[in-house]
Tab-separated table of C-alpha atoms and ligand atoms in Angstrom:
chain	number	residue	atom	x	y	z
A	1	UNK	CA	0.000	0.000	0.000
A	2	UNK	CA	0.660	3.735	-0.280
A	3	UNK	CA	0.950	5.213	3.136
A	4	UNK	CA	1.176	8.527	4.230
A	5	UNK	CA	2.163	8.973	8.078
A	6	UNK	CA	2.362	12.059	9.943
A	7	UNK	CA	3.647	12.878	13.232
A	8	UNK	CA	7.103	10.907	13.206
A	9	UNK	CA	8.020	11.115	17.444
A	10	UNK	CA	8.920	8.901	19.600
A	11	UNK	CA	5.597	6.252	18.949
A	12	UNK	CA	5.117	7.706	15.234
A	13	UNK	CA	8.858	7.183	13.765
A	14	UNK	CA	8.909	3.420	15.233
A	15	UNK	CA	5.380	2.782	13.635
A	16	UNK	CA	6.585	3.963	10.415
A	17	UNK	CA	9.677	2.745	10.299
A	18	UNK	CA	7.722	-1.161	10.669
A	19	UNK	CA	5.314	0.059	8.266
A	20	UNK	CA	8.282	0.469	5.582
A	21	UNK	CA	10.107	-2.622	6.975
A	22	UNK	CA	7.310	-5.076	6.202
A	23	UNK	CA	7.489	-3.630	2.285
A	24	UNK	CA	5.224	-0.658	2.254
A	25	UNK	CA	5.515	2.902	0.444
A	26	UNK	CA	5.693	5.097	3.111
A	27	UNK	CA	5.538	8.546	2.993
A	28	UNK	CA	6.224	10.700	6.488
A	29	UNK	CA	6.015	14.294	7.382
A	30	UNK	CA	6.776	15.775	10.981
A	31	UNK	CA	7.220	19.468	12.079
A	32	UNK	CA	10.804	18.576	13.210
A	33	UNK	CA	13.093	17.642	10.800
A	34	UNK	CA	13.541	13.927	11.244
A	35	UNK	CA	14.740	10.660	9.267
A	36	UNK	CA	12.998	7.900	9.823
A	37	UNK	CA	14.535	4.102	8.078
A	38	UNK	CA	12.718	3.178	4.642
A	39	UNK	CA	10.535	6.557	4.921
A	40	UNK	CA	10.286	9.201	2.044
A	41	UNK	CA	10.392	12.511	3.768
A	42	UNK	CA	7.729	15.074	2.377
A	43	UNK	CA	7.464	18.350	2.798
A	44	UNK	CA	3.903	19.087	4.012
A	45	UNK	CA	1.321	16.716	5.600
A	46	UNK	CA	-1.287	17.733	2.273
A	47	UNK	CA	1.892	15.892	0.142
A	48	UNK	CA	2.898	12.951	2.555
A	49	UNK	CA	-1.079	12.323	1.685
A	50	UNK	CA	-1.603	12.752	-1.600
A	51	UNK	CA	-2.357	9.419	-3.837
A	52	UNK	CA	-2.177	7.510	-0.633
A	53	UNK	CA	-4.617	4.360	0.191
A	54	UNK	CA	-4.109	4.918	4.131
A	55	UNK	CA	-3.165	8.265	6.057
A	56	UNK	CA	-1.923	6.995	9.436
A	57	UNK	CA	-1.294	9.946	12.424
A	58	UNK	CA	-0.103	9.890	15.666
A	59	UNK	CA	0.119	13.479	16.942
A	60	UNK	CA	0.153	15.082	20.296
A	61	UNK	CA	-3.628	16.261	20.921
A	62	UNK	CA	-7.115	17.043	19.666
A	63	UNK	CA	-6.275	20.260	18.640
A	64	UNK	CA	-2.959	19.551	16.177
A	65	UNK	CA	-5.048	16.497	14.796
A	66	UNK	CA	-8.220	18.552	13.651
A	67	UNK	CA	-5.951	20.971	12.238
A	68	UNK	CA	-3.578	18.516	10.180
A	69	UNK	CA	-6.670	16.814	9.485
A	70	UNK	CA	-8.408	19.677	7.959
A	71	UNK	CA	-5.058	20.075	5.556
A	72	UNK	CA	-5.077	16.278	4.657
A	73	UNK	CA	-8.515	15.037	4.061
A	74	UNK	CA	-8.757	17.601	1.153
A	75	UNK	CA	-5.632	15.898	-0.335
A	76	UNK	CA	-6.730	12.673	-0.195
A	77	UNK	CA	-8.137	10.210	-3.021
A	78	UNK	CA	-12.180	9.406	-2.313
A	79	UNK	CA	-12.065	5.449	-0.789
A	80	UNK	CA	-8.839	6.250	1.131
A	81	UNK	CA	-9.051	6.186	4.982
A	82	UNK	CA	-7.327	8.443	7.075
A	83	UNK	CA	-6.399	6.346	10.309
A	84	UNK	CA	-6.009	8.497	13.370
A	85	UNK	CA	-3.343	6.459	16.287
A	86	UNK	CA	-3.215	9.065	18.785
A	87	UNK	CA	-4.552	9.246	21.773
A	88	UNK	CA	-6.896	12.506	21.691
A	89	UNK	CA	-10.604	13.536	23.399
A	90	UNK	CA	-13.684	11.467	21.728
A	91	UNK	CA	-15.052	14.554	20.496
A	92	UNK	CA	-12.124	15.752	18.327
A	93	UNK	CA	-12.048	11.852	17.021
A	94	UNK	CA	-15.846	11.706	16.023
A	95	UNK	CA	-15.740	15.478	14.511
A	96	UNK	CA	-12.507	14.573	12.160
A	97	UNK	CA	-14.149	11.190	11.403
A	98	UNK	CA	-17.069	13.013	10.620
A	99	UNK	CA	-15.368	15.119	7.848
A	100	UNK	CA	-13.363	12.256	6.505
A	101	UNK	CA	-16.629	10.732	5.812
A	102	UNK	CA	-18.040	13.857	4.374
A	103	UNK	CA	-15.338	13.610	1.701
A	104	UNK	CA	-16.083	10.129	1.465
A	105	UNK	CA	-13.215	8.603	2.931
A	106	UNK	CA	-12.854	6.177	5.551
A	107	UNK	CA	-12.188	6.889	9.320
A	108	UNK	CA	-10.777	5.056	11.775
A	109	UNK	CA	-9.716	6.343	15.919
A	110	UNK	CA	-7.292	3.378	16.809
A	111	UNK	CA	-5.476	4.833	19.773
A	112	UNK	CA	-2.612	2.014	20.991
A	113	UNK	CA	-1.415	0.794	24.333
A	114	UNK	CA	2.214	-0.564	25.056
A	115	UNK	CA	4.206	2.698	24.605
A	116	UNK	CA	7.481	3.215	22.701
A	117	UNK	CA	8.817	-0.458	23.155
A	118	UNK	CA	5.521	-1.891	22.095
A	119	UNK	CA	5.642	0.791	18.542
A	120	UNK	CA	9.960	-0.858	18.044
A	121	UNK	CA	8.784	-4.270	18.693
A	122	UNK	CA	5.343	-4.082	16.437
A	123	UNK	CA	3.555	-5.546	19.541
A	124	UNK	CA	0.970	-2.493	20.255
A	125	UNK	CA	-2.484	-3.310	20.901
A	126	UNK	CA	-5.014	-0.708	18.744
A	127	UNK	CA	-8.517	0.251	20.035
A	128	UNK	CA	-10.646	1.101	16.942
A	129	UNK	CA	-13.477	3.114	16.307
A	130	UNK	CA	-15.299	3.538	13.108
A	131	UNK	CA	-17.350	1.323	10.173
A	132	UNK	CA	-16.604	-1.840	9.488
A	133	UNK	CA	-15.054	-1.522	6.037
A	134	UNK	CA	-12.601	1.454	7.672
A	135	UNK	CA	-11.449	-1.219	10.107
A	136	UNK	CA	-10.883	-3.955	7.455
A	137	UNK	CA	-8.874	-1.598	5.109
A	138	UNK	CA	-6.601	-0.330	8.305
A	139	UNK	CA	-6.496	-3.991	9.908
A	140	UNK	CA	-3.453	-5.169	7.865
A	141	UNK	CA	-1.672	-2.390	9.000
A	142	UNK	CA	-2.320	-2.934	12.782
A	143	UNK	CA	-1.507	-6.684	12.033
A	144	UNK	CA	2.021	-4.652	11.527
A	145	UNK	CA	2.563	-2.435	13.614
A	146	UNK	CA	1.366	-4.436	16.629
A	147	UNK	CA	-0.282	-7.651	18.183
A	148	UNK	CA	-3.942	-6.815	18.435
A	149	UNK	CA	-6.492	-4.927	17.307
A	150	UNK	CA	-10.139	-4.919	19.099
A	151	UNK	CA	-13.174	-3.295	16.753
A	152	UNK	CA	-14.509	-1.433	19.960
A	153	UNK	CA	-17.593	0.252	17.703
A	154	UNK	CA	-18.448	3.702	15.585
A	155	UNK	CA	-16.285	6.897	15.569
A	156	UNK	CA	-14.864	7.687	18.891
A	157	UNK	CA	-15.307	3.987	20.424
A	158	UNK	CA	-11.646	3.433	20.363
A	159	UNK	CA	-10.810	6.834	22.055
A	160	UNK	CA	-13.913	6.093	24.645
A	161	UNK	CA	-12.132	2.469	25.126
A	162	UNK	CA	-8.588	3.835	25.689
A	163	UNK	CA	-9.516	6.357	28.087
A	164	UNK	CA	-11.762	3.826	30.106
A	165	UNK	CA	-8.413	2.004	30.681
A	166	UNK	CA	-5.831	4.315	31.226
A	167	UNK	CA	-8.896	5.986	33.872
A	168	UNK	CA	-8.766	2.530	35.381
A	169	UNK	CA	-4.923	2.538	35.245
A	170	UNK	CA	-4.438	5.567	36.780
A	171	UNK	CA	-6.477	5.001	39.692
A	172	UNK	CA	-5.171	1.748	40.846
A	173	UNK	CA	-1.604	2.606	40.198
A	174	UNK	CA	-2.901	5.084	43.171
A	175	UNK	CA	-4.665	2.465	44.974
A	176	UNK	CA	-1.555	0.092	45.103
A	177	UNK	CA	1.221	3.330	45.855
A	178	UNK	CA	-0.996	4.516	48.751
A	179	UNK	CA	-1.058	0.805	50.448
A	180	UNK	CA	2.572	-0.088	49.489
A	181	UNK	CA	2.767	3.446	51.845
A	182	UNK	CA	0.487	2.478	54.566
A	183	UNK	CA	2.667	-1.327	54.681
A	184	UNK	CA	5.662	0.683	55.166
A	185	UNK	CA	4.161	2.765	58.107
A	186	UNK	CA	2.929	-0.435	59.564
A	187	UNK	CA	6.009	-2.332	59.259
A	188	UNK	CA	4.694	-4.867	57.067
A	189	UNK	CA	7.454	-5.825	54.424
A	190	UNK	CA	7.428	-5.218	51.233
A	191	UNK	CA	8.025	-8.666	49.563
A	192	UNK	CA	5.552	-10.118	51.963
A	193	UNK	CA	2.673	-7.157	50.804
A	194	UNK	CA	3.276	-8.705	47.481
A	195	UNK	CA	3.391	-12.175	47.803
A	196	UNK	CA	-0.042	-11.544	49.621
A	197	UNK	CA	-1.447	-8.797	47.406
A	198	UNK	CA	-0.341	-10.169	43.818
A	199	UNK	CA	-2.532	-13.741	45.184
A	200	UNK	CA	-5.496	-12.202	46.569
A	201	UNK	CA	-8.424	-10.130	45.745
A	202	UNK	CA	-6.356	-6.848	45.697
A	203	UNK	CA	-4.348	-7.881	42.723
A	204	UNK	CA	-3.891	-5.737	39.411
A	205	UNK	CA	-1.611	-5.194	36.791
A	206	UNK	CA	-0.053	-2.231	38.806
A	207	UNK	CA	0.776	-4.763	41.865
A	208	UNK	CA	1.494	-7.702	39.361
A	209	UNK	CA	2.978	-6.756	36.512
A	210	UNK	CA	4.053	-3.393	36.970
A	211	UNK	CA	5.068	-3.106	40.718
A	212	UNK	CA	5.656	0.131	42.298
A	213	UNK	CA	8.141	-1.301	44.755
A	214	UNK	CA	11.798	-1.574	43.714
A	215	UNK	CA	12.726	-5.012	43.950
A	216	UNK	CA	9.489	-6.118	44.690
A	217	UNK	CA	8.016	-8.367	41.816
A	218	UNK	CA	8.842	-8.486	37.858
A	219	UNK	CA	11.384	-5.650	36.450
A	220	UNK	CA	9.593	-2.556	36.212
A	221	UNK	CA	10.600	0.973	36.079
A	222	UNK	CA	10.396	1.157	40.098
A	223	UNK	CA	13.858	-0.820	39.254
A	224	UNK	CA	15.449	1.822	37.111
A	225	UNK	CA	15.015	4.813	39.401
A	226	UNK	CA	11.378	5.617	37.902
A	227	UNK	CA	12.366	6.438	34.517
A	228	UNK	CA	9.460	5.476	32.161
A	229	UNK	CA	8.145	3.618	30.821
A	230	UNK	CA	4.632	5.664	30.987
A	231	UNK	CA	5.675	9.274	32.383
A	232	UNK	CA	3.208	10.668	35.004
A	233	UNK	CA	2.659	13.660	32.360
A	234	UNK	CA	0.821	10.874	29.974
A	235	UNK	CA	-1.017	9.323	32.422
A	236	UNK	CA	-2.301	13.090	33.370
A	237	UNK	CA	-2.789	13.980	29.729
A	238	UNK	CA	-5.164	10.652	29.741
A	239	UNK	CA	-6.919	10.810	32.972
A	240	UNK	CA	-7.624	14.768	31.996
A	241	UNK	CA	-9.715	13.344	28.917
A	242	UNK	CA	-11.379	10.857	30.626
A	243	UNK	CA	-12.648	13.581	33.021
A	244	UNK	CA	-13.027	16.002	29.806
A	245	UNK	CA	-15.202	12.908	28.464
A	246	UNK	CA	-17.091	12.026	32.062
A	247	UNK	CA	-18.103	15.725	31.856
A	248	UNK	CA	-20.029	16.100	28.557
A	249	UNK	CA	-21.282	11.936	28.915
A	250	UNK	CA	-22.270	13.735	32.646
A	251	UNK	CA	-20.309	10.231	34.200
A	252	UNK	CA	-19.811	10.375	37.694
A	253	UNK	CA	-16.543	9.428	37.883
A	254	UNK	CA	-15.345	10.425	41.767
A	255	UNK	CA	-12.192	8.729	41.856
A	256	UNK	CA	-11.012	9.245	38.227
A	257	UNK	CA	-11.580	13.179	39.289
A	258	UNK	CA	-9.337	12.737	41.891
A	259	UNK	CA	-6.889	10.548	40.263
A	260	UNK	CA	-6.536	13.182	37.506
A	261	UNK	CA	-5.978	15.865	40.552
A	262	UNK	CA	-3.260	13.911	42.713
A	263	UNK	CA	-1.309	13.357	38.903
A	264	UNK	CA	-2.107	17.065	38.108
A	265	UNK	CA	-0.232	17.985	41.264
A	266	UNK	CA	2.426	15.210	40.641
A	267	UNK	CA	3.757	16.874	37.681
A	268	UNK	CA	2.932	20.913	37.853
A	269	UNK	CA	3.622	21.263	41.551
A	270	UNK	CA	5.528	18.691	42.336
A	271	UNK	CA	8.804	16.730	41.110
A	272	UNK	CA	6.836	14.137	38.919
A	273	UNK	CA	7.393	15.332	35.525
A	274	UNK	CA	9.406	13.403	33.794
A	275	UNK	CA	8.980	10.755	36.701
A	276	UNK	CA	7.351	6.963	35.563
A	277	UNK	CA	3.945	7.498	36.515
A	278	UNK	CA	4.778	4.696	39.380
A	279	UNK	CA	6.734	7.608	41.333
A	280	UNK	CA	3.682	7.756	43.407
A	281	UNK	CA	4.928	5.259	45.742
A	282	UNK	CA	8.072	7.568	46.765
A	283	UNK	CA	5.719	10.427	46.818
A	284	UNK	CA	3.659	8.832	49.528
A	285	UNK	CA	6.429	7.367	51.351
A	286	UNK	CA	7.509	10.940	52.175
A	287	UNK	CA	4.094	12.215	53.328
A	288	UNK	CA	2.331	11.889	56.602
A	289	UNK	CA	-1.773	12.687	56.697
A	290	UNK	CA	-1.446	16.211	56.812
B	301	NAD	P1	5.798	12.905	20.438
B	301	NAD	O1	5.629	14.267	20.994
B	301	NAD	O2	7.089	12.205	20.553
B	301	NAD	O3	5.392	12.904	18.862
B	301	NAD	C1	4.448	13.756	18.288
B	301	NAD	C2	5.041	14.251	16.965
B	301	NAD	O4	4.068	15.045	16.287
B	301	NAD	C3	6.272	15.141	17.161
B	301	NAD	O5	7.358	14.602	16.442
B	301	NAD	C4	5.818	16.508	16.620
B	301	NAD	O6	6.866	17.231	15.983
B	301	NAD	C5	4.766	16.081	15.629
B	301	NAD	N1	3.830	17.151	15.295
B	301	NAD	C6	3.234	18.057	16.122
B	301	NAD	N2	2.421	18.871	15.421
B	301	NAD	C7	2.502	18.484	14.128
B	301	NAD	C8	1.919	18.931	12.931
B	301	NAD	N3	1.052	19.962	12.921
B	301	NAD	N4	2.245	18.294	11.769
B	301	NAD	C9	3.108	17.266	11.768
B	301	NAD	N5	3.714	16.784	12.876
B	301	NAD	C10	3.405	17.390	14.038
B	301	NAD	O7	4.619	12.027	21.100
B	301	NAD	P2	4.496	10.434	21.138
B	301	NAD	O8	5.033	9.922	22.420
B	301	NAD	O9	4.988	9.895	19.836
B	301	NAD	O10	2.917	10.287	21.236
B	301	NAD	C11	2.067	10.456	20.120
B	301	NAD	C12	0.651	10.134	20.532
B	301	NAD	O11	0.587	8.796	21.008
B	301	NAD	C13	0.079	11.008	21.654
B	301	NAD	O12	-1.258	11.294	21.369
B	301	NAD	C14	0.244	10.147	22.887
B	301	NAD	O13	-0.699	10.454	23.889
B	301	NAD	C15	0.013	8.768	22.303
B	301	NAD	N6	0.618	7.670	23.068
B	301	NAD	C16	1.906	7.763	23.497
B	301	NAD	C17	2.474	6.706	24.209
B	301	NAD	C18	3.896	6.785	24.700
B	301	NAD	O14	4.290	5.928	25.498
B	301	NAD	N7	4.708	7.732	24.252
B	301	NAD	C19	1.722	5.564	24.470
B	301	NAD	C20	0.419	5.475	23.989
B	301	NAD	C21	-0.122	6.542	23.287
């Protein structure tokens, strides 16, 4: 196929790269001036589009994809879909789907999990939102760049699913930090929390599989100094949409609110940026009730 793919960073350049690898014509533009293996640099997102079967982005927000959408869909061939990867607010997905369709193209919203090693190792899993033929015509791609790809419904269904998650994520990561914190103050230790935690009815992929504790459980980045991994700055970005989302669905969503507020004061007022959004633990270790 004849891809165009715009917004080459740190998931984007990976993706592409994969997409060229496994014998595709890929075509890439990015504000910065990057190289990416096997990719044909353009100079404007309207060009990397042009004559392409399948427009893949993966862009920052809402707001950059609606307006690299509005330069792209014009360029593109009727029966071409335009196959948005990041991870942006339902509404932005469903309006840019919207006019996609309107030129009669097809959309797809396929947000991914499993971060940059999961976009190298073409092992991300893709939520996807839009018609059925969109997804068949963007489903050999996802075959490529990752493991799995779930058809979660229309326009926006893959952004709704994604946020869902990482809403989910983000509040037990807190749930798990905040007891790891109270087994410290009690004395209990930490090995012993997990043996009992990771076999009993408060287990989760943060205890599990992604343990806060250094030392405590499978490698994680707890065990390089809480580098990510998934930096606290993402997981606000995505807990801020869910909350965007729970407030025009009018969800009551009391602990994703506060989730979003504890990671909002993580990173602006506190030392989390740039901090694996696991740094919680630390964070409570040092604080008392007060
Ligand atoms: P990034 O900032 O590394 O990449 C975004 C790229 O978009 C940059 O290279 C930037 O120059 C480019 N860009 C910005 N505006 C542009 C424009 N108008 N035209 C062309 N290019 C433009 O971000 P990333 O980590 O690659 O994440 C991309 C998306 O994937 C985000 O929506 C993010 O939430 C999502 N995501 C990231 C991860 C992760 O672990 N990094 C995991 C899952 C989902």
């Amino acid at each position: 196929m004849k891809i165009g793919f715009i917004g080459l960073g740190n998931m984007g350049a990976p993706m592409a790269a994969n997409l060229a690898k496994a014998g595709h014509e890929v075509t890439g533009f990015d504000m910065a001036p990057v190289e990416v293996a096997g990719v044909t640099r353009a100079a404007s997102a309207a060009e990397a589009a042009r004559g392409a079967d399948v427009v893949v982005t993966m862009l920052p927000n809402g707001q950059i994809l609606r307006a690299v959408a509005a330069e792209v869909i014009p360029a593109m061939t009727a029966g071409a879909a335009l196959v948005d990867c990041s991870t942006v607010d339902v509404d932005s997905a469903r309006a840019v789907a919207a006019d996609a369709e309107a030129a009669g193209l097809l959309a797809v919203d396929a947000p991914v999990s499993g971060g940059i090693g999961g976009a190298a190792a073409g092992t991300l899993t893709f939520m996807a939102g839009g018609s059925e033929a969109a997804f068949d015509k963007a489903k050999p791609l996802f075959d490529i760049m990752g493991q799995k790809a779930v058809h979660c419904g229309d326009a926006g269904a893959g952004q709704a699913a994604k946020i869902c998650n990482n809403m989910i994520l983000g509040v037990t990561m807190i749930a798990t930090c905040e007891a790891f914190a109270l087994a410290d103050k009690l004395g209990l230790d930490r090995q012993k929390m997990f043996d009992v935690v990771s076999t009993s009815s408060g287990y989760s992929w943060t205890m599990n599989a992604y343990c806060p504790a250094p030392g405590v459980g499978p490698q994680s980045p707890a065990d390089n100094d809480y580098k990510p991994g998934f930096a606290a700055e993402l997981m606000l970005k995505d807990l801020r949409l869910s909350q965007q989302a729970a407030g025009s669905a009018d969800a009551d969503t009391p602990m994703g609110q506060l989730a979003e507020a504890l990671y909002a004061r993580f990173v602006e007022e506190e030392d989390g940026k740039g901090m694996d959004f696991s740094a919680m633990l630390p964070r409570f270790e040092k604080r008392g009730r007060g």
